[in-house]
Amino acid sequence: MTLFAQQTQSNDRIYTVSSLNAQVRLILENEMGVVWLIGELSNLSIPVSGHWYFTLKDSRAQVKCAMFKGSNRNVTFRPANGNQVLVKARLSLYEPRGDYQLIIESMQPEGDGRLQQQFEQLKMSMAADGLFAQSLKQPLPEQPLRVGIVTSKTGAALYDILNVLKRRDPSLPVVIYPTMVQGDGAAISIAQAIGRANARQECDVLIVGRGGGSLEDLWAFNEEIVARTIAASQIPIVSAVGHEVDVTIADFVADVRAPTPSAAAELISRDMTHQTQAINQRKQQLRHAMRHFLSQRHATTVQLQHRLDKQHPQVRLNQQQQQLDELDARLLQAMQRRLARHQQHLERQQYKLALHSPAKNIQTQQNQLAHRKHQLLDAMDRHLLQTQHRLAMAAEKLDAVSPLATLGRGYSITRDQNGKVIRHRDQVKAGDTIRTSLADGEIQSVVSE
């Protein structure tokens, strides 16, 4: 027996390449299960089929990946080479080439991905503890007597809930348990608000929720303390966190999950629209019957009143009063026409008188007189100006030969006590008082020698 025959007999089976790759693929897929992986995207390819093919790498190794169209349509961002991502994947093997690869089921940016991983881990832990069991769910009251709302007192979710309740069932009382819904301490605040509602026992259903946001914004509703407080609540709880696509741990633990805060209000409130419509219809029927009854009674009253009026003496008085009013109107119209004719005649006579009135001639003479007066004043003004001009010229000539002008050029005139001009020195002696006239004043002095 040859060596080849001996080796063949010692093996359980002989694999072909295809069967070997198929066997390895099954081992990878069944044994490894789901893995979470962080890496950098590279060699991203998006063919017309819609599938994504890329490589995940770190500083020392890389692995090929495929993400099919059914999975990548749920990715909330546009991937690009160089992105750091967190992926949820299953190990597999591409049999035709024997390439080991990852089949990606979900992908998030690394930061969001870590939160998503924590979410999945907490979800599995809560499920293992039986907190999601349907047997623990409490039924909602068919007609709640009072509704409690656990949310932020300033958030849009509260106003959405209140608007829906006001529209559907305005008579339904509401108690608000304000709480933080985001940030540090929010989870404890939510749990305390739920505990406060259970301690007071003043509501028979609770709405716990907030408006939409990112996974990080909604994270308080993924905390274990909130989940266990909801599960322990004696009051049925409707979870209403974020938008319809947002899912939190609180949604799984709550007795009922509503896609939005408005939907939660719709779910627990009675629609009073039909009852209101029925009441309005009955009111309309009652109004119609009353109108019909009053209309019949009014018609009977009018008929009796008409018969009474026809036999009443006031009717004849009214007719005679009407005739009197007509005669009065005719008399007034005749008087007005006569006065109008006299007024027209008077106006024509006044027009003729105006044509022959001396007022026009008087006005013309007055105009001419005013014109002559204006001309005389102009002539007087011109004559006065000429006289003033001649006077100014004479003043200039007189000023030229005036002693004052001489004084203005620096000369002076000296007089004795009697006002006589001193022309010689022998006209004064020592001790005499003399006055010297200058251009701008006078100086008085005493002769010393």
Coordinates of C-alpha atoms in Angstrom, one line a residue:
M1 CA 0.0 0.0 0.0
T2 CA 1.3 3.4 -0.9
L3 CA 1.9 6.3 1.4
F4 CA -0.9 8.3 -0.2
A5 CA -3.4 5.4 0.3
Q6 CA -2.4 5.2 4.0
Q7 CA -2.9 8.9 4.5
T8 CA -6.4 8.8 2.8
Q9 CA -7.5 6.0 5.0
S10 CA -6.5 7.8 8.2
N11 CA -8.6 11.0 7.4
D12 CA -12.4 11.2 8.1
R13 CA -13.1 12.9 4.8
I14 CA -11.5 14.7 1.9
Y15 CA -12.6 18.4 1.4
T16 CA -12.9 20.2 -1.9
V17 CA -11.9 23.8 -1.8
S18 CA -15.6 24.9 -2.0
S19 CA -16.7 22.6 0.8
L20 CA -13.8 23.7 2.9
N21 CA -14.7 27.4 2.5
A22 CA -18.3 26.6 3.2
Q23 CA -17.4 24.7 6.4
V24 CA -15.1 27.5 7.6
R25 CA -17.9 30.1 6.9
L26 CA -20.4 28.1 9.0
I27 CA -17.8 27.8 11.8
L28 CA -17.1 31.5 11.8
E29 CA -20.8 32.5 11.7
N30 CA -22.0 30.0 14.3
E31 CA -19.1 30.0 16.7
M32 CA -18.2 33.7 16.9
G33 CA -21.7 35.2 16.7
V34 CA -22.0 39.0 17.0
V35 CA -19.0 41.2 17.6
W36 CA -18.5 44.9 18.2
L37 CA -15.5 46.5 16.5
I38 CA -13.9 50.0 16.4
G39 CA -11.8 50.9 13.4
E40 CA -11.0 53.4 10.7
L41 CA -12.9 53.3 7.4
S42 CA -10.8 52.9 4.2
N43 CA -11.2 51.7 0.6
L44 CA -14.9 52.5 0.7
S45 CA -16.7 51.4 -2.4
I46 CA -20.4 52.0 -3.1
P47 CA -21.5 50.3 -6.4
V48 CA -24.8 50.8 -8.1
S49 CA -26.2 47.8 -6.2
G50 CA -26.4 50.0 -3.1
H51 CA -24.2 47.7 -1.0
W52 CA -21.1 49.1 0.8
Y53 CA -17.7 47.4 0.6
F54 CA -14.8 48.8 2.7
T55 CA -11.9 47.9 5.0
L56 CA -11.7 48.5 8.8
K57 CA -8.2 49.0 10.0
D58 CA -6.1 50.1 13.0
S59 CA -2.4 50.8 13.3
R60 CA -1.4 47.1 12.9
A61 CA -4.1 45.2 11.0
Q62 CA -7.1 45.4 8.7
V63 CA -10.2 43.4 7.8
K64 CA -12.5 43.4 4.8
C65 CA -16.2 44.3 5.4
A66 CA -19.5 44.3 3.6
M67 CA -22.6 46.1 4.6
F68 CA -25.6 45.2 2.4
K69 CA -28.3 47.6 1.4
G70 CA -30.9 46.4 3.8
S71 CA -28.6 47.3 6.7
N72 CA -26.9 50.5 5.5
R73 CA -30.1 52.3 4.8
N74 CA -30.5 52.7 8.6
V75 CA -27.1 54.5 8.9
T76 CA -27.8 58.0 10.0
F77 CA -24.6 59.6 8.6
R78 CA -22.7 59.6 5.4
P79 CA -19.5 57.4 5.8
A80 CA -16.2 58.5 4.3
N81 CA -12.7 57.2 4.3
G82 CA -10.9 58.1 7.5
N83 CA -14.0 58.0 9.7
Q84 CA -13.6 56.3 13.1
V85 CA -16.7 54.1 13.5
L86 CA -18.2 51.5 15.8
V87 CA -19.8 48.6 14.0
K88 CA -21.9 45.6 15.0
A89 CA -21.0 42.6 12.8
R90 CA -20.9 38.9 12.2
L91 CA -17.9 37.0 11.1
S92 CA -18.1 35.3 7.7
L93 CA -16.2 34.1 4.8
Y94 CA -16.5 35.0 1.1
E95 CA -16.4 31.5 -0.3
P96 CA -15.4 32.2 -4.0
R97 CA -12.1 33.8 -2.9
G98 CA -11.7 32.3 0.6
D99 CA -11.6 35.8 2.0
Y100 CA -12.4 36.2 5.7
Q101 CA -14.7 39.3 6.2
L102 CA -17.2 41.0 8.4
I103 CA -20.9 41.3 7.6
I104 CA -21.8 44.7 9.1
E105 CA -25.3 45.0 10.7
S106 CA -25.1 48.5 12.1
M107 CA -22.7 51.4 12.1
Q108 CA -22.3 54.6 14.2
P109 CA -19.7 57.2 14.6
E110 CA -17.4 56.1 17.4
G111 CA -18.9 58.4 20.1
D112 CA -22.5 57.5 19.4
G113 CA -21.5 53.9 18.8
R114 CA -20.2 53.5 22.4
L115 CA -23.6 54.8 23.7
Q116 CA -25.4 52.4 21.4
Q117 CA -23.2 49.5 22.7
Q118 CA -24.0 50.5 26.3
F119 CA -27.7 50.6 25.3
E120 CA -27.5 47.1 23.9
Q121 CA -25.7 45.7 27.0
L122 CA -28.2 47.3 29.4
K123 CA -31.1 46.1 27.2
M124 CA -29.8 42.5 27.4
S125 CA -29.3 42.9 31.2
M126 CA -32.8 44.2 31.8
A127 CA -34.3 41.5 29.5
A128 CA -32.4 38.8 31.4
D129 CA -33.9 40.2 34.7
G130 CA -37.4 39.8 33.2
L131 CA -38.2 43.5 33.3
F132 CA -39.6 43.4 29.7
A133 CA -41.9 40.5 30.4
Q134 CA -45.4 41.0 29.1
S135 CA -46.9 39.5 32.2
L136 CA -45.6 42.5 34.2
K137 CA -47.4 45.0 32.1
Q138 CA -50.4 46.8 33.8
P139 CA -53.4 47.7 31.7
L140 CA -54.3 51.3 31.3
P141 CA -57.6 52.5 32.8
E142 CA -60.4 52.8 30.2
Q143 CA -61.5 56.2 31.6
P144 CA -58.7 57.7 33.7
L145 CA -59.9 60.1 36.5
R146 CA -56.6 62.0 36.7
V147 CA -53.4 62.0 34.6
G148 CA -49.9 62.5 35.8
I149 CA -47.1 63.9 33.6
V150 CA -43.4 63.3 34.4
T151 CA -41.4 65.6 32.2
S152 CA -39.7 69.0 32.1
K153 CA -41.9 71.9 33.0
T154 CA -40.4 74.0 30.2
G155 CA -40.1 71.4 27.5
A156 CA -42.2 71.3 24.3
A157 CA -43.4 67.8 25.2
L158 CA -45.5 69.1 28.1
Y159 CA -47.3 71.7 25.9
D160 CA -47.9 69.0 23.2
I161 CA -49.5 66.7 25.8
L162 CA -51.6 69.5 27.4
N163 CA -52.9 70.7 24.0
V164 CA -54.0 67.2 23.0
L165 CA -55.7 66.6 26.4
K166 CA -57.4 70.0 26.2
R167 CA -58.7 69.2 22.7
R168 CA -59.9 65.7 23.3
D169 CA -61.0 65.7 27.0
P170 CA -61.0 69.2 28.6
S171 CA -62.5 67.9 31.8
L172 CA -59.7 65.5 32.5
P173 CA -57.6 66.7 35.5
V174 CA -53.8 66.8 35.1
V175 CA -51.0 66.7 37.7
I176 CA -47.5 67.7 36.5
Y177 CA -44.4 66.2 38.2
P178 CA -41.6 68.4 36.9
T179 CA -38.2 66.8 36.4
M180 CA -34.9 67.1 34.6
V181 CA -34.9 65.2 31.3
Q182 CA -31.3 65.7 30.2
G183 CA -27.8 66.1 31.6
D184 CA -26.2 65.0 34.9
G185 CA -28.6 64.0 37.6
A186 CA -31.6 63.7 35.1
A187 CA -32.0 60.0 35.7
I188 CA -32.2 60.4 39.4
S189 CA -34.6 63.3 39.0
I190 CA -36.9 61.2 36.7
A191 CA -36.9 58.3 39.2
Q192 CA -37.7 60.6 42.1
A193 CA -40.6 62.2 40.2
I194 CA -42.1 58.7 39.4
G195 CA -41.6 57.7 43.1
R196 CA -43.3 60.9 44.2
A197 CA -46.3 60.2 42.0
N198 CA -46.6 56.7 43.4
A199 CA -46.3 58.0 47.0
R200 CA -49.1 60.5 46.5
Q201 CA -51.4 58.1 44.6
E202 CA -53.4 61.0 43.1
C203 CA -53.2 59.7 39.5
D204 CA -54.3 56.5 37.9
V205 CA -52.0 56.7 34.9
L206 CA -48.6 58.4 34.3
I207 CA -47.0 59.7 31.1
V208 CA -43.2 59.7 31.3
G209 CA -41.3 61.3 28.5
R210 CA -39.7 64.2 26.7
G211 CA -39.3 65.6 23.2
G212 CA -36.9 64.3 20.6
G213 CA -33.1 64.5 20.5
S214 CA -29.9 62.6 19.9
L215 CA -29.1 59.3 21.7
E216 CA -27.0 61.3 24.2
D217 CA -29.9 63.7 24.8
L218 CA -32.3 60.8 25.6
W219 CA -29.7 58.8 27.6
A220 CA -31.4 59.5 31.0
F221 CA -34.3 57.2 29.9
N222 CA -31.7 54.5 29.3
E223 CA -30.4 54.5 32.8
E224 CA -31.0 51.5 35.0
I225 CA -32.4 53.5 37.9
V226 CA -35.1 54.9 35.6
A227 CA -35.9 51.4 34.1
R228 CA -36.2 49.7 37.5
T229 CA -38.3 52.6 38.9
I230 CA -40.7 52.3 36.0
A231 CA -40.9 48.5 36.5
A232 CA -41.7 49.0 40.2
S233 CA -44.4 51.6 39.7
Q234 CA -47.8 50.7 41.0
I235 CA -49.4 53.3 38.6
P236 CA -49.5 52.2 34.9
I237 CA -46.9 54.2 32.9
V238 CA -47.0 55.2 29.3
S239 CA -43.5 55.9 27.9
A240 CA -43.4 58.8 25.4
V241 CA -39.7 59.6 24.7
G242 CA -38.6 61.4 21.6
H243 CA -39.9 60.8 18.1
E244 CA -41.3 57.6 16.7
V245 CA -37.9 56.3 15.6
D246 CA -36.3 56.9 19.0
V247 CA -36.3 53.8 21.3
T248 CA -35.1 53.8 24.9
I249 CA -34.9 51.2 27.7
A250 CA -37.9 53.1 29.3
D251 CA -40.0 52.1 26.3
F252 CA -39.4 48.4 26.9
V253 CA -40.0 48.5 30.6
A254 CA -43.1 50.8 30.5
D255 CA -46.6 49.3 30.4
V256 CA -47.3 51.0 27.1
R257 CA -45.0 52.7 24.7
A258 CA -46.2 55.7 22.7
P259 CA -44.2 56.9 19.7
T260 CA -44.5 60.6 20.7
P261 CA -45.7 62.6 23.7
S262 CA -48.8 63.8 21.7
A263 CA -49.5 60.1 20.8
A264 CA -49.4 59.3 24.6
A265 CA -52.0 62.0 25.3
E266 CA -54.2 60.6 22.5
L267 CA -53.8 57.1 23.9
I268 CA -55.0 57.8 27.4
S269 CA -57.6 60.5 26.8
R270 CA -61.2 60.0 25.9
D271 CA -62.2 61.5 22.6
M272 CA -65.0 63.8 23.6
T273 CA -65.6 64.9 20.0
H274 CA -68.4 62.4 19.4
Q275 CA -70.1 63.2 22.7
T276 CA -69.8 66.9 22.0
Q277 CA -71.2 66.4 18.5
A278 CA -74.1 64.4 19.9
I279 CA -74.8 67.1 22.5
N280 CA -74.6 69.8 19.9
Q281 CA -77.0 67.9 17.7
R282 CA -79.5 67.5 20.5
K283 CA -79.1 71.3 21.3
Q284 CA -79.7 72.0 17.6
Q285 CA -82.8 69.8 17.6
L286 CA -84.1 71.6 20.7
R287 CA -83.5 75.0 19.2
H288 CA -85.3 74.0 16.1
A289 CA -88.3 72.7 18.0
M290 CA -88.4 75.8 20.1
R291 CA -88.2 78.0 17.0
H292 CA -91.0 76.0 15.4
F293 CA -93.2 76.3 18.5
L294 CA -92.5 80.0 18.9
S295 CA -93.1 80.6 15.2
Q296 CA -96.5 79.0 15.4
R297 CA -97.4 81.0 18.5
H298 CA -96.2 84.2 16.9
A299 CA -98.2 83.5 13.7
T300 CA -101.4 83.0 15.9
T301 CA -100.6 86.2 17.8
V302 CA -100.0 88.2 14.6
Q303 CA -103.3 87.0 13.2
L304 CA -105.3 87.9 16.3
Q305 CA -103.5 91.3 16.5
H306 CA -104.3 91.9 12.8
R307 CA -108.0 91.2 13.4
L308 CA -108.0 93.5 16.5
D309 CA -106.2 96.3 14.6
K310 CA -108.7 96.3 11.8
Q311 CA -111.5 96.9 14.3
H312 CA -109.6 99.4 16.4
P313 CA -110.5 103.2 16.1
Q314 CA -106.8 103.9 15.9
V315 CA -106.8 102.6 12.4
R316 CA -109.1 105.4 11.2
L317 CA -107.2 108.0 13.1
N318 CA -104.1 106.8 11.5
Q319 CA -105.6 107.0 8.0
Q320 CA -106.8 110.6 8.7
Q321 CA -103.5 111.5 10.1
Q322 CA -101.8 110.1 6.9
Q323 CA -104.2 112.3 4.8
L324 CA -103.4 115.3 6.9
D325 CA -99.6 114.6 6.5
E326 CA -100.0 114.4 2.7
L327 CA -102.0 117.7 2.6
D328 CA -99.4 119.3 4.8
A329 CA -96.6 118.1 2.5
R330 CA -98.4 119.5 -0.6
L331 CA -98.9 122.9 1.1
L332 CA -95.3 123.0 2.0
Q333 CA -94.2 122.1 -1.5
A334 CA -96.5 124.9 -3.0
M335 CA -95.0 127.4 -0.6
Q336 CA -91.5 126.4 -1.4
R337 CA -92.2 126.7 -5.2
R338 CA -93.7 130.2 -4.7
L339 CA -90.7 131.3 -2.6
A340 CA -88.3 129.9 -5.2
R341 CA -90.0 132.0 -8.0
H342 CA -89.8 135.1 -5.9
Q343 CA -86.2 134.4 -5.1
Q344 CA -85.4 134.1 -8.8
H345 CA -87.1 137.4 -9.6
L346 CA -85.3 139.1 -6.8
E347 CA -81.9 137.8 -8.0
R348 CA -82.6 139.1 -11.6
Q349 CA -83.5 142.6 -10.2
Q350 CA -80.3 142.6 -8.1
Y351 CA -78.3 141.7 -11.2
K352 CA -79.8 144.6 -13.2
L353 CA -79.1 147.0 -10.4
A354 CA -75.6 145.8 -10.1
L355 CA -75.0 146.5 -13.8
H356 CA -76.1 150.2 -13.4
S357 CA -74.6 150.7 -9.9
P358 CA -72.2 153.7 -9.4
A359 CA -70.0 151.5 -7.3
K360 CA -68.0 150.4 -10.3
N361 CA -67.2 154.1 -11.2
I362 CA -66.3 154.8 -7.6
Q363 CA -64.1 151.8 -7.5
T364 CA -62.3 153.0 -10.7
Q365 CA -61.8 156.5 -9.3
Q366 CA -60.5 155.0 -6.1
N367 CA -58.0 152.9 -8.0
Q368 CA -56.8 155.9 -10.0
L369 CA -56.5 157.9 -6.8
A370 CA -54.5 155.2 -5.2
H371 CA -52.2 155.1 -8.3
R372 CA -51.7 158.9 -8.2
K373 CA -51.0 158.7 -4.5
H374 CA -48.4 156.0 -5.1
Q375 CA -46.8 158.1 -7.8
L376 CA -46.7 161.2 -5.5
L377 CA -45.1 159.2 -2.7
D378 CA -42.5 157.8 -5.2
A379 CA -41.7 161.4 -6.3
M380 CA -41.4 162.6 -2.8
D381 CA -39.1 159.8 -1.9
R382 CA -36.8 160.5 -4.9
H383 CA -36.8 164.3 -4.0
L384 CA -35.9 163.5 -0.4
L385 CA -33.1 161.2 -1.5
Q386 CA -31.7 163.9 -3.8
T387 CA -31.9 166.5 -1.0
Q388 CA -30.2 164.1 1.4
H389 CA -27.4 163.5 -1.1
R390 CA -26.8 167.2 -1.6
L391 CA -26.9 167.8 2.2
A392 CA -24.3 165.0 2.6
M393 CA -22.0 166.5 0.0
A394 CA -22.3 170.0 1.7
A395 CA -21.6 168.4 5.1
E396 CA -18.5 166.8 3.6
K397 CA -17.3 170.2 2.3
L398 CA -18.1 171.9 5.6
D399 CA -16.3 169.2 7.5
A400 CA -13.2 169.8 5.4
V401 CA -12.9 173.4 6.6
S402 CA -14.3 172.8 10.1
P403 CA -12.1 173.4 13.2
L404 CA -13.2 169.9 14.4
A405 CA -11.5 168.4 11.3
T406 CA -8.4 170.3 12.1
L407 CA -8.5 169.1 15.7
G408 CA -8.9 165.6 14.3
R409 CA -5.6 165.9 12.5
G410 CA -3.8 166.5 15.8
Y411 CA -4.3 170.3 16.4
S412 CA -5.9 171.8 19.5
I413 CA -7.6 175.1 20.5
T414 CA -6.8 176.8 23.8
R415 CA -9.2 179.3 25.5
D416 CA -9.1 181.3 28.7
Q417 CA -11.6 181.2 31.5
N418 CA -14.0 183.5 29.4
G419 CA -13.8 181.2 26.4
K420 CA -11.7 183.5 24.3
V421 CA -9.2 181.9 22.0
I422 CA -5.6 182.4 23.1
R423 CA -3.4 183.4 20.2
H424 CA -0.5 185.1 22.0
R425 CA 1.3 184.2 25.2
D426 CA 0.9 187.6 26.7
Q427 CA -2.9 186.9 26.9
V428 CA -2.3 184.7 29.9
K429 CA -0.2 184.9 33.1
A430 CA 0.9 182.5 35.7
G431 CA -1.9 181.1 37.8
D432 CA -4.5 181.4 35.0
T433 CA -6.8 178.5 34.2
I434 CA -7.0 177.6 30.6
R435 CA -9.0 174.9 28.6
T436 CA -7.6 173.1 25.7
S437 CA -10.1 171.5 23.2
L438 CA -9.0 168.3 21.4
A439 CA -10.8 166.2 18.8
D440 CA -12.2 163.8 21.4
G441 CA -12.6 166.1 24.5
E442 CA -11.2 169.0 26.6
I443 CA -8.3 169.4 29.0
Q444 CA -8.3 172.0 31.7
S445 CA -4.9 173.2 33.1
V446 CA -3.2 176.0 35.1
V447 CA -0.4 178.2 33.7
S448 CA 2.7 177.8 35.9
E449 CA 5.0 180.2 33.9

